[in-house]
GROMACS .gro file of C-alpha atoms in nm:
model
  319
    1MET     CA    1   0.000   0.000   0.000
    2ILE     CA    2   0.144   0.335  -0.104
    3LYS     CA    3   0.210   0.557   0.198
    4ARG     CA    4   0.174   0.934   0.222
    5ALA     CA    5   0.379   1.189   0.414
    6LEU     CA    6   0.203   1.338   0.718
    7GLY     CA    7   0.312   1.699   0.686
    8ARG     CA    8   0.681   1.738   0.763
    9SER     CA    9   0.667   1.496   1.057
   10GLY     CA   10   0.861   1.220   0.885
   11LEU     CA   11   0.568   0.984   0.946
   12GLN     CA   12   0.449   0.788   0.644
   13ILE     CA   13   0.085   0.682   0.671
   14PRO     CA   14  -0.158   0.482   0.455
   15PRO     CA   15  -0.428   0.661   0.248
   16LEU     CA   16  -0.690   0.561   0.506
   17THR     CA   17  -0.666   0.596   0.885
   18PHE     CA   18  -0.849   0.355   1.115
   19GLY     CA   19  -1.072   0.534   1.365
   20GLY     CA   20  -1.062   0.379   1.712
   21ASN     CA   21  -1.375   0.555   1.834
   22VAL     CA   22  -1.570   0.229   1.798
   23PHE     CA   23  -1.350   0.041   2.046
   24GLY     CA   24  -1.517   0.008   2.383
   25TRP     CA   25  -1.844   0.126   2.231
   26THR     CA   26  -1.972  -0.091   1.944
   27VAL     CA   27  -1.664  -0.318   1.937
   28ASP     CA   28  -1.551  -0.526   2.237
   29GLU     CA   29  -1.199  -0.650   2.320
   30ALA     CA   30  -1.216  -0.963   2.107
   31GLY     CA   31  -1.351  -0.770   1.813
   32ALA     CA   32  -1.090  -0.497   1.851
   33CYS     CA   33  -0.803  -0.748   1.852
   34SER     CA   34  -0.941  -0.923   1.544
   35LEU     CA   35  -0.986  -0.596   1.356
   36LEU     CA   36  -0.644  -0.462   1.451
   37ASP     CA   37  -0.468  -0.778   1.342
   38ALA     CA   38  -0.648  -0.780   1.007
   39MET     CA   39  -0.597  -0.407   0.961
   40VAL     CA   40  -0.221  -0.424   1.009
   41ASP     CA   41  -0.195  -0.732   0.789
   42ALA     CA   42  -0.369  -0.534   0.513
   43GLY     CA   43  -0.136  -0.234   0.545
   44LEU     CA   44  -0.371   0.004   0.726
   45ASN     CA   45  -0.129   0.058   1.013
   46PHE     CA   46  -0.232   0.407   1.134
   47ILE     CA   47  -0.475   0.411   1.428
   48ASP     CA   48  -0.646   0.727   1.550
   49THR     CA   49  -0.796   0.737   1.899
   50ALA     CA   50  -0.839   0.980   2.190
   51ASP     CA   51  -0.842   0.979   2.567
   52VAL     CA   52  -1.213   1.063   2.564
   53TYR     CA   53  -1.312   0.761   2.346
   54SER     CA   54  -1.565   0.620   2.425
   55ARG     CA   55  -1.684   0.821   2.726
   56TRP     CA   56  -2.026   0.878   2.568
   57ALA     CA   57  -2.130   0.513   2.597
   58PRO     CA   58  -2.331   0.411   2.905
   59SER     CA   59  -2.114   0.328   3.209
   60ASN     CA   60  -1.793   0.435   3.029
   61GLN     CA   61  -1.550   0.684   3.182
   62GLY     CA   62  -1.326   0.757   2.883
   63GLY     CA   63  -1.006   0.579   2.788
   64GLU     CA   64  -1.182   0.259   2.683
   65SER     CA   65  -1.055   0.277   2.325
   66GLU     CA   66  -0.695   0.332   2.432
   67THR     CA   67  -0.725   0.046   2.680
   68LEU     CA   68  -0.837  -0.203   2.416
   69ILE     CA   69  -0.562  -0.091   2.179
   70GLY     CA   70  -0.313  -0.134   2.462
   71LYS     CA   71  -0.433  -0.486   2.533
   72TRP     CA   72  -0.389  -0.571   2.165
   73ILE     CA   73  -0.038  -0.424   2.165
   74LYS     CA   74   0.060  -0.634   2.465
   75ARG     CA   75  -0.098  -0.950   2.323
   76SER     CA   76   0.028  -0.912   1.967
   77GLY     CA   77   0.369  -0.756   2.023
   78ARG     CA   78   0.314  -0.548   1.709
   79ARG     CA   79   0.378  -0.199   1.846
   80SER     CA   80   0.659  -0.138   1.598
   81GLN     CA   81   0.427  -0.219   1.308
   82VAL     CA   82   0.170   0.051   1.385
   83LEU     CA   83   0.151   0.427   1.415
   84ILE     CA   84  -0.070   0.546   1.699
   85ALA     CA   85  -0.236   0.885   1.720
   86THR     CA   86  -0.427   0.996   2.027
   87LYS     CA   87  -0.565   1.324   2.158
   88VAL     CA   88  -0.601   1.545   2.463
   89GLY     CA   89  -0.829   1.835   2.550
   90MET     CA   90  -1.190   1.716   2.555
   91GLU     CA   91  -1.359   1.700   2.895
   92MET     CA   92  -1.281   1.380   3.085
   93GLY     CA   93  -1.459   1.488   3.403
   94PRO     CA   94  -1.481   1.792   3.633
   95GLY     CA   95  -1.171   2.006   3.584
   96ARG     CA   96  -1.018   1.757   3.343
   97LYS     CA   97  -0.999   1.926   3.005
   98GLY     CA   98  -0.804   2.184   2.807
   99LEU     CA   99  -0.446   2.229   2.690
  100ALA     CA  100  -0.265   2.368   2.994
  101PRO     CA  101   0.089   2.222   3.021
  102ALA     CA  102   0.033   2.035   3.348
  103TYR     CA  103  -0.286   1.878   3.217
  104ILE     CA  104  -0.121   1.776   2.890
  105ARG     CA  105   0.159   1.600   3.080
  106GLN     CA  106  -0.087   1.426   3.310
  107SER     CA  107  -0.312   1.319   3.024
  108LEU     CA  108  -0.028   1.184   2.813
  109GLU     CA  109   0.098   0.966   3.098
  110ALA     CA  110  -0.252   0.827   3.143
  111SER     CA  111  -0.282   0.758   2.770
  112LEU     CA  112   0.058   0.588   2.756
  113SER     CA  113  -0.040   0.368   3.048
  114ARG     CA  114  -0.366   0.263   2.882
  115LEU     CA  115  -0.196   0.208   2.546
  116GLN     CA  116   0.083   0.008   2.713
  117THR     CA  117   0.351   0.194   2.518
  118ASP     CA  118   0.616   0.449   2.605
  119TYR     CA  119   0.546   0.687   2.316
  120VAL     CA  120   0.277   0.796   2.072
  121ASP     CA  121   0.350   0.877   1.711
  122LEU     CA  122   0.105   1.169   1.686
  123TYR     CA  123  -0.034   1.360   1.985
  124GLN     CA  124  -0.320   1.593   1.897
  125SER     CA  125  -0.497   1.885   2.058
  126HIS     CA  126  -0.854   1.757   2.036
  127GLN     CA  127  -1.001   2.105   2.036
  128ASP     CA  128  -0.876   2.460   2.074
  129ASP     CA  129  -0.829   2.597   2.426
  130PRO     CA  130  -0.861   2.977   2.407
  131ASP     CA  131  -0.784   3.008   2.780
  132THR     CA  132  -0.429   2.872   2.742
  133PRO     CA  133  -0.165   3.065   2.545
  134LEU     CA  134  -0.059   2.880   2.231
  135THR     CA  135   0.307   2.906   2.336
  136ASP     CA  136   0.231   2.733   2.667
  137THR     CA  137   0.064   2.441   2.489
  138LEU     CA  138   0.334   2.413   2.221
  139GLY     CA  139   0.605   2.442   2.486
  140ALA     CA  140   0.455   2.149   2.675
  141TYR     CA  141   0.455   1.944   2.357
  142ALA     CA  142   0.819   2.042   2.295
  143ARG     CA  143   0.925   1.897   2.628
  144LEU     CA  144   0.735   1.575   2.564
  145MET     CA  145   0.896   1.542   2.223
  146GLU     CA  146   1.241   1.603   2.374
  147ALA     CA  147   1.167   1.324   2.624
  148GLY     CA  148   1.086   1.086   2.340
  149LYS     CA  149   0.725   1.040   2.443
  150VAL     CA  150   0.573   1.211   2.137
  151ARG     CA  151   0.703   1.199   1.780
  152ALA     CA  152   0.482   1.468   1.622
  153ILE     CA  153   0.186   1.687   1.712
  154GLY     CA  154  -0.141   1.769   1.540
  155ALA     CA  155  -0.457   1.972   1.589
  156SER     CA  156  -0.822   1.874   1.566
  157ASN     CA  157  -1.125   2.098   1.520
  158TYR     CA  158  -0.916   2.416   1.479
  159THR     CA  159  -1.036   2.703   1.263
  160SER     CA  160  -0.806   2.825   0.988
  161VAL     CA  161  -0.746   3.144   1.189
  162ARG     CA  162  -0.638   2.967   1.508
  163LEU     CA  163  -0.434   2.712   1.319
  164SER     CA  164  -0.254   2.992   1.140
  165GLU     CA  165  -0.187   3.164   1.472
  166ALA     CA  166  -0.044   2.840   1.612
  167LEU     CA  167   0.186   2.799   1.314
  168ILE     CA  168   0.309   3.158   1.350
  169ALA     CA  169   0.373   3.102   1.723
  170SER     CA  170   0.572   2.787   1.646
  171GLU     CA  171   0.796   2.967   1.400
  172ARG     CA  172   0.838   3.280   1.608
  173HIS     CA  173   0.928   3.099   1.930
  174ASN     CA  174   1.113   2.802   1.778
  175LEU     CA  175   0.856   2.552   1.902
  176PRO     CA  176   0.729   2.236   1.734
  177ARG     CA  177   0.446   2.299   1.491
  178TYR     CA  178   0.124   2.115   1.430
  179GLU     CA  179   0.202   1.878   1.144
  180SER     CA  180  -0.156   1.772   1.084
  181VAL     CA  181  -0.511   1.890   1.127
  182GLN     CA  182  -0.826   1.688   1.176
  183PRO     CA  183  -1.138   1.857   1.034
  184GLU     CA  184  -1.478   1.719   0.944
  185TYR     CA  185  -1.481   1.653   0.571
  186ASN     CA  186  -1.678   1.435   0.333
  187LEU     CA  187  -1.888   1.465   0.018
  188TYR     CA  188  -2.177   1.617   0.216
  189LYS     CA  189  -1.974   1.841   0.448
  190ARG     CA  190  -1.720   2.019   0.227
  191GLU     CA  191  -1.753   2.390   0.296
  192GLY     CA  192  -1.583   2.403   0.637
  193PHE     CA  193  -1.257   2.260   0.501
  194GLU     CA  194  -1.259   2.395   0.148
  195SER     CA  195  -1.344   2.755   0.243
  196GLY     CA  196  -1.038   2.814   0.461
  197LEU     CA  197  -0.833   2.524   0.589
  198GLN     CA  198  -0.758   2.367   0.252
  199SER     CA  199  -0.550   2.653   0.118
  200LEU     CA  200  -0.367   2.692   0.452
  201VAL     CA  201  -0.265   2.329   0.488
  202ARG     CA  202  -0.148   2.311   0.129
  203ALA     CA  203   0.061   2.625   0.165
  204GLN     CA  204   0.209   2.501   0.494
  205ASP     CA  205   0.266   2.143   0.379
  206MET     CA  206   0.050   1.996   0.654
  207GLY     CA  207  -0.122   1.661   0.671
  208VAL     CA  208  -0.501   1.626   0.687
  209ILE     CA  209  -0.670   1.326   0.851
  210ASN     CA  210  -1.035   1.417   0.822
  211TYR     CA  211  -1.311   1.260   1.031
  212TYR     CA  212  -1.670   1.159   0.951
  213ALA     CA  213  -1.537   1.049   0.613
  214LEU     CA  214  -1.856   0.853   0.543
  215ALA     CA  215  -2.087   1.102   0.716
  216SER     CA  216  -2.157   0.855   0.997
  217GLY     CA  217  -2.242   0.589   0.739
  218PHE     CA  218  -2.480   0.792   0.523
  219LEU     CA  219  -2.245   0.786   0.223
  220SER     CA  220  -2.247   0.407   0.228
  221GLY     CA  221  -2.602   0.424   0.094
  222LYS     CA  222  -2.739   0.248   0.400
  223TYR     CA  223  -2.987   0.524   0.480
  224ARG     CA  224  -3.224   0.613   0.197
  225SER     CA  225  -3.557   0.672   0.371
  226ALA     CA  226  -3.695   0.770   0.710
  227ALA     CA  227  -3.764   0.403   0.775
  228ASP     CA  228  -3.389   0.337   0.773
  229ALA     CA  229  -3.340   0.535   1.095
  230GLY     CA  230  -3.368   0.212   1.293
  231LYS     CA  231  -3.067   0.054   1.126
  232SER     CA  232  -2.819   0.178   1.388
  233VAL     CA  233  -2.792   0.360   1.718
  234ARG     CA  234  -2.712   0.677   1.523
  235GLY     CA  235  -2.973   0.617   1.256
  236ARG     CA  236  -3.224   0.884   1.358
  237LYS     CA  237  -2.962   1.157   1.372
  238ILE     CA  238  -2.817   1.049   1.038
  239VAL     CA  239  -3.153   1.054   0.865
  240ASP     CA  240  -3.244   1.392   1.014
  241THR     CA  241  -2.909   1.544   0.914
  242TYR     CA  242  -2.839   1.405   0.568
  243LEU     CA  243  -3.159   1.269   0.415
  244ASN     CA  244  -3.264   1.574   0.214
  245GLU     CA  245  -3.247   1.696  -0.145
  246ARG     CA  246  -2.871   1.751  -0.130
  247GLY     CA  247  -2.806   1.416   0.036
  248LEU     CA  248  -3.019   1.226  -0.215
  249ARG     CA  249  -2.842   1.402  -0.504
  250ILE     CA  250  -2.506   1.288  -0.366
  251LEU     CA  251  -2.630   0.930  -0.318
  252LYS     CA  252  -2.754   0.922  -0.678
  253ALA     CA  253  -2.411   1.028  -0.805
  254LEU     CA  254  -2.240   0.773  -0.578
  255ASP     CA  255  -2.466   0.497  -0.711
  256GLU     CA  256  -2.380   0.589  -1.071
  257VAL     CA  257  -2.006   0.611  -1.006
  258ALA     CA  258  -2.007   0.289  -0.804
  259GLU     CA  259  -2.175   0.102  -1.087
  260ASP     CA  260  -1.936   0.248  -1.341
  261ALA     CA  261  -1.626   0.175  -1.130
  262ASN     CA  262  -1.746  -0.166  -1.009
  263CYS     CA  263  -1.721  -0.066  -0.644
  264THR     CA  264  -1.952   0.022  -0.355
  265PRO     CA  265  -2.083   0.375  -0.283
  266ALA     CA  266  -1.869   0.387   0.032
  267GLN     CA  267  -1.557   0.300  -0.164
  268ALA     CA  268  -1.637   0.566  -0.421
  269ALA     CA  269  -1.693   0.826  -0.149
  270LEU     CA  270  -1.358   0.747   0.011
  271ALA     CA  271  -1.169   0.735  -0.319
  272TRP     CA  272  -1.305   1.081  -0.401
  273GLN     CA  273  -1.172   1.217  -0.071
  274ILE     CA  274  -0.831   1.055  -0.108
  275ALA     CA  275  -0.800   1.232  -0.444
  276GLN     CA  276  -0.880   1.581  -0.308
  277PRO     CA  277  -0.600   1.839  -0.280
  278GLY     CA  278  -0.465   1.859   0.073
  279ILE     CA  279  -0.627   1.540   0.202
  280THR     CA  280  -0.377   1.288   0.335
  281SER     CA  281  -0.577   1.007   0.496
  282PRO     CA  282  -0.951   1.008   0.577
  283ILE     CA  283  -1.047   0.842   0.906
  284VAL     CA  284  -1.277   0.543   0.876
  285SER     CA  285  -1.407   0.287   1.123
  286ALA     CA  286  -1.524  -0.072   1.093
  287THR     CA  287  -1.705  -0.299   1.334
  288SER     CA  288  -1.660  -0.622   1.135
  289LEU     CA  289  -1.399  -0.790   0.917
  290GLU     CA  290  -1.637  -0.756   0.620
  291GLN     CA  291  -1.650  -0.380   0.664
  292LEU     CA  292  -1.273  -0.367   0.703
  293ASP     CA  293  -1.226  -0.555   0.376
  294GLU     CA  294  -1.440  -0.293   0.201
  295LEU     CA  295  -1.219  -0.017   0.344
  296VAL     CA  296  -0.899  -0.191   0.237
  297LYS     CA  297  -1.026  -0.206  -0.120
  298ALA     CA  298  -1.120   0.163  -0.108
  299ALA     CA  299  -0.762   0.254  -0.016
  300SER     CA  300  -0.638   0.128  -0.352
  301LEU     CA  301  -0.929   0.248  -0.567
  302THR     CA  302  -0.857   0.517  -0.826
  303LEU     CA  303  -1.153   0.691  -0.986
  304SER     CA  304  -1.137   0.843  -1.333
  305ARG     CA  305  -1.136   1.218  -1.387
  306ASP     CA  306  -1.497   1.204  -1.508
  307GLN     CA  307  -1.606   1.001  -1.207
  308LEU     CA  308  -1.440   1.243  -0.966
  309ALA     CA  309  -1.597   1.537  -1.147
  310LYS     CA  310  -1.945   1.383  -1.125
  311LEU     CA  311  -1.915   1.347  -0.747
  312SER     CA  312  -1.773   1.698  -0.713
  313ARG     CA  313  -2.061   1.850  -0.909
  314ALA     CA  314  -2.326   1.660  -0.716
  315SER     CA  315  -2.181   1.771  -0.381
  316ASP     CA  316  -2.078   2.126  -0.471
  317TRP     CA  317  -2.169   2.352  -0.175
  318ARG     CA  318  -2.145   2.671  -0.379
  319VAL     CA  319  -2.455   2.603  -0.589
   0.00000   0.00000   0.00000
């Protein structure tokens, strides 16, 4: 599988990133180990998680995803074969959030313990913290990188303005810079990335590992009517958000391209993203080996210029 450079970090990652948000939520320990083994065997060796995953599930406290990944690392002995990205900043409980230096250090140690490793390849600010000076946050990351506990840093959910300010602060104060950004981006949700971040990341040679690559499953074609809301725990929200004139227009184009390219709508949606300027590796999740196989095939799918143009026209947010 052809790898792509993640900014200037020196990390080489596959064209799809595996999202660990499902671990400890819709995937148990046995399922996680099976998926991770198959994923690495197939060449998808970049795993994205966060300390807060999957705190939203009943009875969870946060850290469940990291814990399952850590158990797999210990069982498999395959730490050197994977790149692990995790995050800090989202609320983990009263007074446990943000990007203050002391909290970053504390959170990283907790993540390393759960992951059963002594370093992470990419440590990301999960969301902006306007109450902490950018230089304080970047300085904390610098010390962790000097200690060998973090190889590179990234940002998630940052606006183009704040990301630009962070990059300026890094250069001005000789601090490590964010090498990647994690925005929401897919065929349905294009404007947020394309209207500001896209030009910035391209100019700054940054990596982009976008989330909700399949719009929570909508772009797979699984949800085509209100009756489909019962197909998953997120079904009602998906139908309410995406099942409209625009969404149906995109699904129609995906169906046509999928038939023409002999692939599934989900594979076509991912191949379109992989081909977009600035995009490095969309984040995708799977809860079964069958779903994982579909993702692996998407990573090597190349759509024609006409097929890409058809999807771009159907999903154009400027019309």
